[in-house]
């Protein structure tokens, strides 16, 4: 491994949960990281939180990379000057709110600061890159690198190029994320929602329909995944699961195809996903009743992150 900090500079735009996780991942791989946000106090708070997280991860033996927590934190600095984060960076990861106009503005600014070698990546979860990078001088260097929340504990990264993104940028972005311990998947073309959200939304829609039709409780619906499908899906995807449930996929279709079509035809319309929808209120009511109200969520997130880290470690064995 190259000496810490000699691999190059990575700029992180946005110091929220996603930005902090990215900073930790890149520092863990030995990159020099500059974390940017518009307000200096936000940057200061983010750096303090990163230091605390790295220390805790090291104490739990869950720290990624070969560097100590102190060595990793020493590679991370902060700024409220975008130029200091992006200038001379080999890679920039944007993490601003999921708003098209904001994305366009930030990428226009990054375009002016980028070199001919800078990879300009976005953490957007649904916006295809051509919507906010078309017409830029460095448009061929732009790509989506969508992480899964929280990125430090869930290794998947969705790499979606625009039609004009260069093959070299795609391959370099993929190599960098592999180096950081992530598992990148590369899309062959743009599609709204990417992969994980298209699959996730289909699942969530059916969850709401089951609650709305009073078929199952919220708790039992979650158990279907956490004690059922999730056990298999943590190690193999749905297609490989189907493959192993029969003697190849054609045989799976012979066995289950008619049933799949029949059940699929009973799915109802897409829920509205509006906060005042009665089914949303009912789901929240059931969560509140089992001690998962808004006030309890920070502790539950910490529990989630610890278990995700342990699962990631188990999958590496």
Short mmCIF file of C-alpha atoms in Angstrom, two decimals:
data_model
loop_
_atom_site.label_atom_id
_atom_site.label_comp_id
_atom_site.label_asym_id
_atom_site.label_seq_id
_atom_site.Cartn_x
_atom_site.Cartn_y
_atom_site.Cartn_z
CA UNK A 1 0.00 0.00 0.00
CA UNK A 2 1.25 3.46 -0.87
CA UNK A 3 2.22 5.78 1.95
CA UNK A 4 -0.85 7.38 3.54
CA UNK A 5 -1.91 10.51 1.73
CA UNK A 6 0.30 9.99 -1.35
CA UNK A 7 -2.41 8.41 -3.51
CA UNK A 8 -4.02 11.73 -4.23
CA UNK A 9 -6.65 14.13 -3.02
CA UNK A 10 -10.38 13.41 -2.81
CA UNK A 11 -12.91 16.20 -2.36
CA UNK A 12 -16.17 15.54 -0.53
CA UNK A 13 -18.95 18.09 -1.13
CA UNK A 14 -21.43 18.03 1.75
CA UNK A 15 -20.70 17.04 5.35
CA UNK A 16 -23.89 15.19 6.25
CA UNK A 17 -24.22 11.49 7.02
CA UNK A 18 -23.31 10.40 3.48
CA UNK A 19 -20.43 12.84 3.14
CA UNK A 20 -18.93 11.79 6.45
CA UNK A 21 -19.13 8.13 5.49
CA UNK A 22 -17.43 8.80 2.17
CA UNK A 23 -14.67 10.73 3.92
CA UNK A 24 -14.02 7.78 6.24
CA UNK A 25 -13.96 5.29 3.37
CA UNK A 26 -11.50 7.27 1.26
CA UNK A 27 -9.25 8.00 4.23
CA UNK A 28 -9.32 4.31 5.14
CA UNK A 29 -7.89 3.57 1.70
CA UNK A 30 -5.11 6.11 2.23
CA UNK A 31 -6.42 9.09 0.25
CA UNK A 32 -6.07 12.66 1.44
CA UNK A 33 -9.63 13.90 1.96
CA UNK A 34 -10.94 17.48 2.05
CA UNK A 35 -14.49 17.73 3.37
CA UNK A 36 -16.47 20.78 2.21
CA UNK A 37 -19.64 22.41 3.43
CA UNK A 38 -20.96 25.94 3.17
CA UNK A 39 -20.98 26.63 6.92
CA UNK A 40 -17.74 26.33 8.88
CA UNK A 41 -19.47 25.14 12.05
CA UNK A 42 -21.01 22.21 10.13
CA UNK A 43 -17.59 21.16 8.92
CA UNK A 44 -16.16 21.38 12.44
CA UNK A 45 -18.98 19.27 13.85
CA UNK A 46 -18.60 16.72 11.04
CA UNK A 47 -14.88 16.32 11.69
CA UNK A 48 -15.49 15.79 15.40
CA UNK A 49 -18.10 13.14 14.62
CA UNK A 50 -15.78 11.40 12.15
CA UNK A 51 -13.00 11.23 14.74
CA UNK A 52 -15.40 9.75 17.27
CA UNK A 53 -16.73 7.19 14.78
CA UNK A 54 -13.26 6.09 13.68
CA UNK A 55 -12.14 5.64 17.29
CA UNK A 56 -15.21 3.59 18.13
CA UNK A 57 -14.79 1.43 15.03
CA UNK A 58 -11.18 0.73 15.95
CA UNK A 59 -12.14 -0.21 19.50
CA UNK A 60 -14.75 -2.61 18.09
CA UNK A 61 -12.23 -4.04 15.60
CA UNK A 62 -14.49 -2.98 12.76
CA UNK A 63 -12.29 -0.24 11.29
CA UNK A 64 -11.70 -0.59 7.56
CA UNK A 65 -8.27 -0.36 5.97
CA UNK A 66 -4.79 -1.00 7.33
CA UNK A 67 -4.28 2.45 8.88
CA UNK A 68 -5.09 3.24 12.51
CA UNK A 69 -7.98 5.52 13.36
CA UNK A 70 -5.53 8.32 14.16
CA UNK A 71 -3.74 7.88 10.84
CA UNK A 72 -7.04 7.91 8.96
CA UNK A 73 -8.33 10.98 10.75
CA UNK A 74 -5.06 12.80 10.06
CA UNK A 75 -5.81 12.43 6.35
CA UNK A 76 -9.13 14.29 6.65
CA UNK A 77 -9.40 18.08 6.73
CA UNK A 78 -12.31 20.45 6.33
CA UNK A 79 -13.10 23.68 4.52
CA UNK A 80 -15.96 26.00 3.60
CA UNK A 81 -14.19 26.95 0.36
CA UNK A 82 -15.24 24.69 -2.53
CA UNK A 83 -12.08 25.47 -4.46
CA UNK A 84 -9.92 24.06 -1.66
CA UNK A 85 -11.84 20.80 -1.81
CA UNK A 86 -11.98 20.37 -5.59
CA UNK A 87 -8.82 21.94 -7.00
CA UNK A 88 -6.18 19.29 -7.85
CA UNK A 89 -8.48 16.49 -6.67
CA UNK A 90 -8.37 13.21 -8.57
CA UNK A 91 -11.93 12.46 -7.47
CA UNK A 92 -14.80 14.58 -6.12
CA UNK A 93 -17.93 13.11 -4.51
CA UNK A 94 -20.97 15.41 -4.36
CA UNK A 95 -23.57 14.87 -1.61
CA UNK A 96 -25.90 17.87 -1.76
CA UNK A 97 -29.71 17.54 -1.37
CA UNK A 98 -31.68 15.57 -3.98
CA UNK A 99 -32.71 18.66 -5.93
CA UNK A 100 -32.01 18.93 -9.65
CA UNK A 101 -31.35 22.68 -9.68
CA UNK A 102 -28.95 22.43 -6.75
CA UNK A 103 -27.12 19.55 -8.43
CA UNK A 104 -26.80 21.56 -11.64
CA UNK A 105 -25.38 24.56 -9.79
CA UNK A 106 -22.83 22.52 -7.84
CA UNK A 107 -21.65 20.63 -10.93
CA UNK A 108 -21.28 23.88 -12.85
CA UNK A 109 -19.02 25.12 -10.06
CA UNK A 110 -17.08 21.85 -9.96
CA UNK A 111 -16.70 21.96 -13.74
CA UNK A 112 -14.76 25.22 -13.41
CA UNK A 113 -12.46 23.73 -10.76
CA UNK A 114 -11.84 20.30 -12.24
CA UNK A 115 -8.69 19.25 -14.06
CA UNK A 116 -8.71 17.01 -17.11
CA UNK A 117 -8.21 14.01 -14.83
CA UNK A 118 -10.75 14.76 -12.09
CA UNK A 119 -13.63 12.31 -11.73
CA UNK A 120 -16.79 14.23 -10.80
CA UNK A 121 -19.19 11.86 -9.03
CA UNK A 122 -22.62 12.37 -7.51
CA UNK A 123 -24.29 10.50 -4.67
CA UNK A 124 -27.74 11.12 -6.15
CA UNK A 125 -30.15 8.26 -5.53
CA UNK A 126 -32.52 8.76 -8.48
CA UNK A 127 -31.40 11.54 -10.86
CA UNK A 128 -29.67 10.23 -13.97
CA UNK A 129 -26.35 12.05 -14.60
CA UNK A 130 -27.28 13.55 -17.98
CA UNK A 131 -29.92 15.68 -16.25
CA UNK A 132 -27.32 17.75 -14.38
CA UNK A 133 -24.03 17.30 -16.26
CA UNK A 134 -24.99 17.83 -19.92
CA UNK A 135 -23.10 20.67 -21.58
CA UNK A 136 -20.30 20.88 -19.02
CA UNK A 137 -16.71 21.20 -20.23
CA UNK A 138 -15.82 18.07 -18.28
CA UNK A 139 -19.06 16.18 -18.90
CA UNK A 140 -17.16 13.09 -20.02
CA UNK A 141 -15.66 12.93 -16.51
CA UNK A 142 -19.03 12.90 -14.73
CA UNK A 143 -20.65 9.82 -13.24
CA UNK A 144 -23.14 8.85 -10.55
CA UNK A 145 -21.67 6.89 -7.63
CA UNK A 146 -24.76 6.16 -5.57
CA UNK A 147 -24.02 4.71 -2.13
CA UNK A 148 -26.37 2.74 0.07
CA UNK A 149 -27.13 4.37 3.41
CA UNK A 150 -24.99 4.16 5.50
CA UNK A 151 -22.12 3.84 2.98
CA UNK A 152 -19.45 2.88 5.52
CA UNK A 153 -21.38 -0.23 6.52
CA UNK A 154 -23.10 -1.21 3.26
CA UNK A 155 -20.52 -1.68 0.49
CA UNK A 156 -22.65 -1.46 -2.66
CA UNK A 157 -22.02 1.52 -4.97
CA UNK A 158 -24.13 2.04 -8.09
CA UNK A 159 -22.01 3.53 -10.87
CA UNK A 160 -24.18 5.08 -13.57
CA UNK A 161 -22.44 6.88 -16.44
CA UNK A 162 -24.09 9.40 -18.71
CA UNK A 163 -24.17 8.49 -22.42
CA UNK A 164 -21.06 10.66 -22.85
CA UNK A 165 -19.06 9.51 -19.79
CA UNK A 166 -15.72 8.15 -20.94
CA UNK A 167 -14.88 4.47 -20.51
CA UNK A 168 -11.69 5.48 -18.71
CA UNK A 169 -13.65 7.40 -16.06
CA UNK A 170 -15.96 4.44 -15.50
CA UNK A 171 -13.05 2.07 -15.01
CA UNK A 172 -11.08 4.45 -12.78
CA UNK A 173 -14.13 5.14 -10.61
CA UNK A 174 -14.75 1.41 -10.28
CA UNK A 175 -11.12 0.77 -9.33
CA UNK A 176 -11.13 3.51 -6.68
CA UNK A 177 -14.27 2.16 -5.04
CA UNK A 178 -12.92 -1.38 -5.01
CA UNK A 179 -9.77 -0.01 -3.40
CA UNK A 180 -11.96 1.57 -0.70
CA UNK A 181 -13.50 -1.84 0.05
CA UNK A 182 -16.78 -1.15 -1.75
CA UNK A 183 -18.63 -3.34 -4.25
CA UNK A 184 -19.39 -1.25 -7.35
CA UNK A 185 -21.92 -2.28 -9.99
CA UNK A 186 -21.88 -0.57 -13.38
CA UNK A 187 -25.03 0.32 -15.33
CA UNK A 188 -25.01 -0.06 -19.11
CA UNK A 189 -27.41 2.84 -19.58
CA UNK A 190 -29.35 5.43 -17.64
CA UNK A 191 -32.60 4.49 -15.90
CA UNK A 192 -34.66 6.40 -13.33
CA UNK A 193 -34.19 5.13 -9.79
CA UNK A 194 -31.17 3.01 -10.69
CA UNK A 195 -31.19 -0.60 -9.48
CA UNK A 196 -31.53 -0.65 -5.73
CA UNK A 197 -34.33 1.91 -5.55
CA UNK A 198 -36.32 0.28 -8.34
CA UNK A 199 -36.17 -3.02 -6.44
CA UNK A 200 -36.66 -1.32 -3.06
CA UNK A 201 -39.68 0.70 -4.20
CA UNK A 202 -41.39 -2.39 -5.61
CA UNK A 203 -40.95 -4.08 -2.23
CA UNK A 204 -42.07 -1.04 -0.22
CA UNK A 205 -45.16 -0.59 -2.38
CA UNK A 206 -46.29 -4.13 -1.62
CA UNK A 207 -45.53 -3.64 2.10
CA UNK A 208 -47.92 -0.67 2.19
CA UNK A 209 -50.57 -2.58 0.26
CA UNK A 210 -50.41 -5.43 2.80
CA UNK A 211 -50.91 -2.94 5.65
CA UNK A 212 -53.62 -1.03 3.81
CA UNK A 213 -55.57 -4.23 3.14
CA UNK A 214 -55.10 -5.33 6.78
CA UNK A 215 -53.35 -8.53 5.67
CA UNK A 216 -50.40 -8.34 8.08
CA UNK A 217 -49.01 -6.15 10.84
CA UNK A 218 -46.03 -3.89 10.23
CA UNK A 219 -43.93 -6.00 12.59
CA UNK A 220 -44.74 -9.23 10.77
CA UNK A 221 -44.11 -7.71 7.35
CA UNK A 222 -40.63 -6.68 8.48
CA UNK A 223 -40.06 -10.20 9.84
CA UNK A 224 -40.77 -11.63 6.39
CA UNK A 225 -37.60 -9.88 5.26
CA UNK A 226 -35.38 -9.93 8.36
CA UNK A 227 -36.08 -13.58 9.26
CA UNK A 228 -36.92 -14.86 5.78
CA UNK A 229 -35.81 -13.36 2.49
CA UNK A 230 -33.12 -11.24 4.14
CA UNK A 231 -31.19 -14.28 5.34
CA UNK A 232 -30.72 -15.44 1.75
CA UNK A 233 -30.46 -12.04 0.15
CA UNK A 234 -27.58 -11.08 2.46
CA UNK A 235 -25.40 -13.58 0.61
CA UNK A 236 -27.00 -13.93 -2.83
CA UNK A 237 -29.44 -11.94 -4.90
CA UNK A 238 -33.01 -12.84 -5.85
CA UNK A 239 -32.04 -14.25 -9.24
CA UNK A 240 -29.45 -16.61 -7.80
CA UNK A 241 -31.91 -17.53 -5.05
CA UNK A 242 -34.40 -18.55 -7.74
CA UNK A 243 -31.68 -20.44 -9.59
CA UNK A 244 -30.85 -22.51 -6.51
CA UNK A 245 -34.52 -23.20 -5.76
CA UNK A 246 -34.75 -25.30 -8.94
CA UNK A 247 -32.54 -27.01 -11.50
CA UNK A 248 -31.74 -23.83 -13.38
CA UNK A 249 -33.94 -20.87 -14.26
CA UNK A 250 -35.93 -22.55 -17.06
CA UNK A 251 -36.86 -25.30 -14.58
CA UNK A 252 -37.80 -22.62 -12.02
CA UNK A 253 -40.17 -21.11 -14.60
CA UNK A 254 -41.70 -24.52 -15.28
CA UNK A 255 -42.31 -24.99 -11.55
CA UNK A 256 -43.34 -21.53 -10.44
CA UNK A 257 -43.93 -19.34 -13.49
CA UNK A 258 -47.73 -19.60 -13.57
CA UNK A 259 -47.93 -18.92 -9.83
CA UNK A 260 -45.71 -15.84 -10.12
CA UNK A 261 -47.88 -14.40 -12.89
CA UNK A 262 -51.13 -15.17 -11.04
CA UNK A 263 -49.96 -13.54 -7.80
CA UNK A 264 -48.41 -10.58 -9.62
CA UNK A 265 -51.72 -9.81 -11.28
CA UNK A 266 -53.28 -9.25 -7.83
CA UNK A 267 -50.96 -6.34 -6.95
CA UNK A 268 -52.88 -3.14 -6.37
CA UNK A 269 -52.12 0.41 -7.53
CA UNK A 270 -49.01 2.29 -6.44
CA UNK A 271 -49.52 3.95 -3.02
CA UNK A 272 -49.47 7.75 -2.92
CA UNK A 273 -46.57 7.93 -0.43
CA UNK A 274 -47.97 11.17 0.98
CA UNK A 275 -47.38 11.88 4.66
CA UNK A 276 -51.08 12.31 5.39
CA UNK A 277 -52.12 9.08 3.67
CA UNK A 278 -53.97 6.89 6.22
CA UNK A 279 -51.76 3.89 5.53
CA UNK A 280 -48.62 5.93 6.28
CA UNK A 281 -50.19 7.12 9.52
CA UNK A 282 -51.08 3.52 10.42
CA UNK A 283 -47.54 2.27 9.80
CA UNK A 284 -46.13 5.03 12.01
CA UNK A 285 -48.73 4.28 14.71
CA UNK A 286 -47.64 0.66 14.81
CA UNK A 287 -43.98 1.67 15.03
CA UNK A 288 -44.74 4.08 17.87
CA UNK A 289 -46.55 1.29 19.73
CA UNK A 290 -43.44 -0.92 19.77
CA UNK A 291 -41.01 1.81 20.87
CA UNK A 292 -39.83 2.99 17.47
CA UNK A 293 -41.09 6.56 17.59
CA UNK A 294 -39.01 9.43 16.28
CA UNK A 295 -37.21 9.90 19.60
CA UNK A 296 -36.00 6.29 19.57
CA UNK A 297 -34.58 6.35 16.05
CA UNK A 298 -31.00 7.54 16.83
CA UNK A 299 -30.42 4.58 19.14
CA UNK A 300 -31.94 2.21 16.61
CA UNK A 301 -29.69 3.59 13.85
CA UNK A 302 -26.63 2.97 16.03
CA UNK A 303 -27.83 -0.61 16.58
CA UNK A 304 -28.34 -0.98 12.82
CA UNK A 305 -24.90 0.34 11.96
CA UNK A 306 -23.14 -1.92 14.45
CA UNK A 307 -24.90 -4.99 13.07
CA UNK A 308 -24.28 -3.98 9.46
CA UNK A 309 -20.57 -3.64 10.25
CA UNK A 310 -20.52 -7.11 11.80
CA UNK A 311 -22.34 -8.57 8.80
CA UNK A 312 -19.85 -6.95 6.42
CA UNK A 313 -17.00 -8.44 8.43
CA UNK A 314 -18.66 -11.87 8.38
CA UNK A 315 -19.06 -11.72 4.59
CA UNK A 316 -15.33 -11.08 4.20
CA UNK A 317 -14.44 -14.31 6.04
#
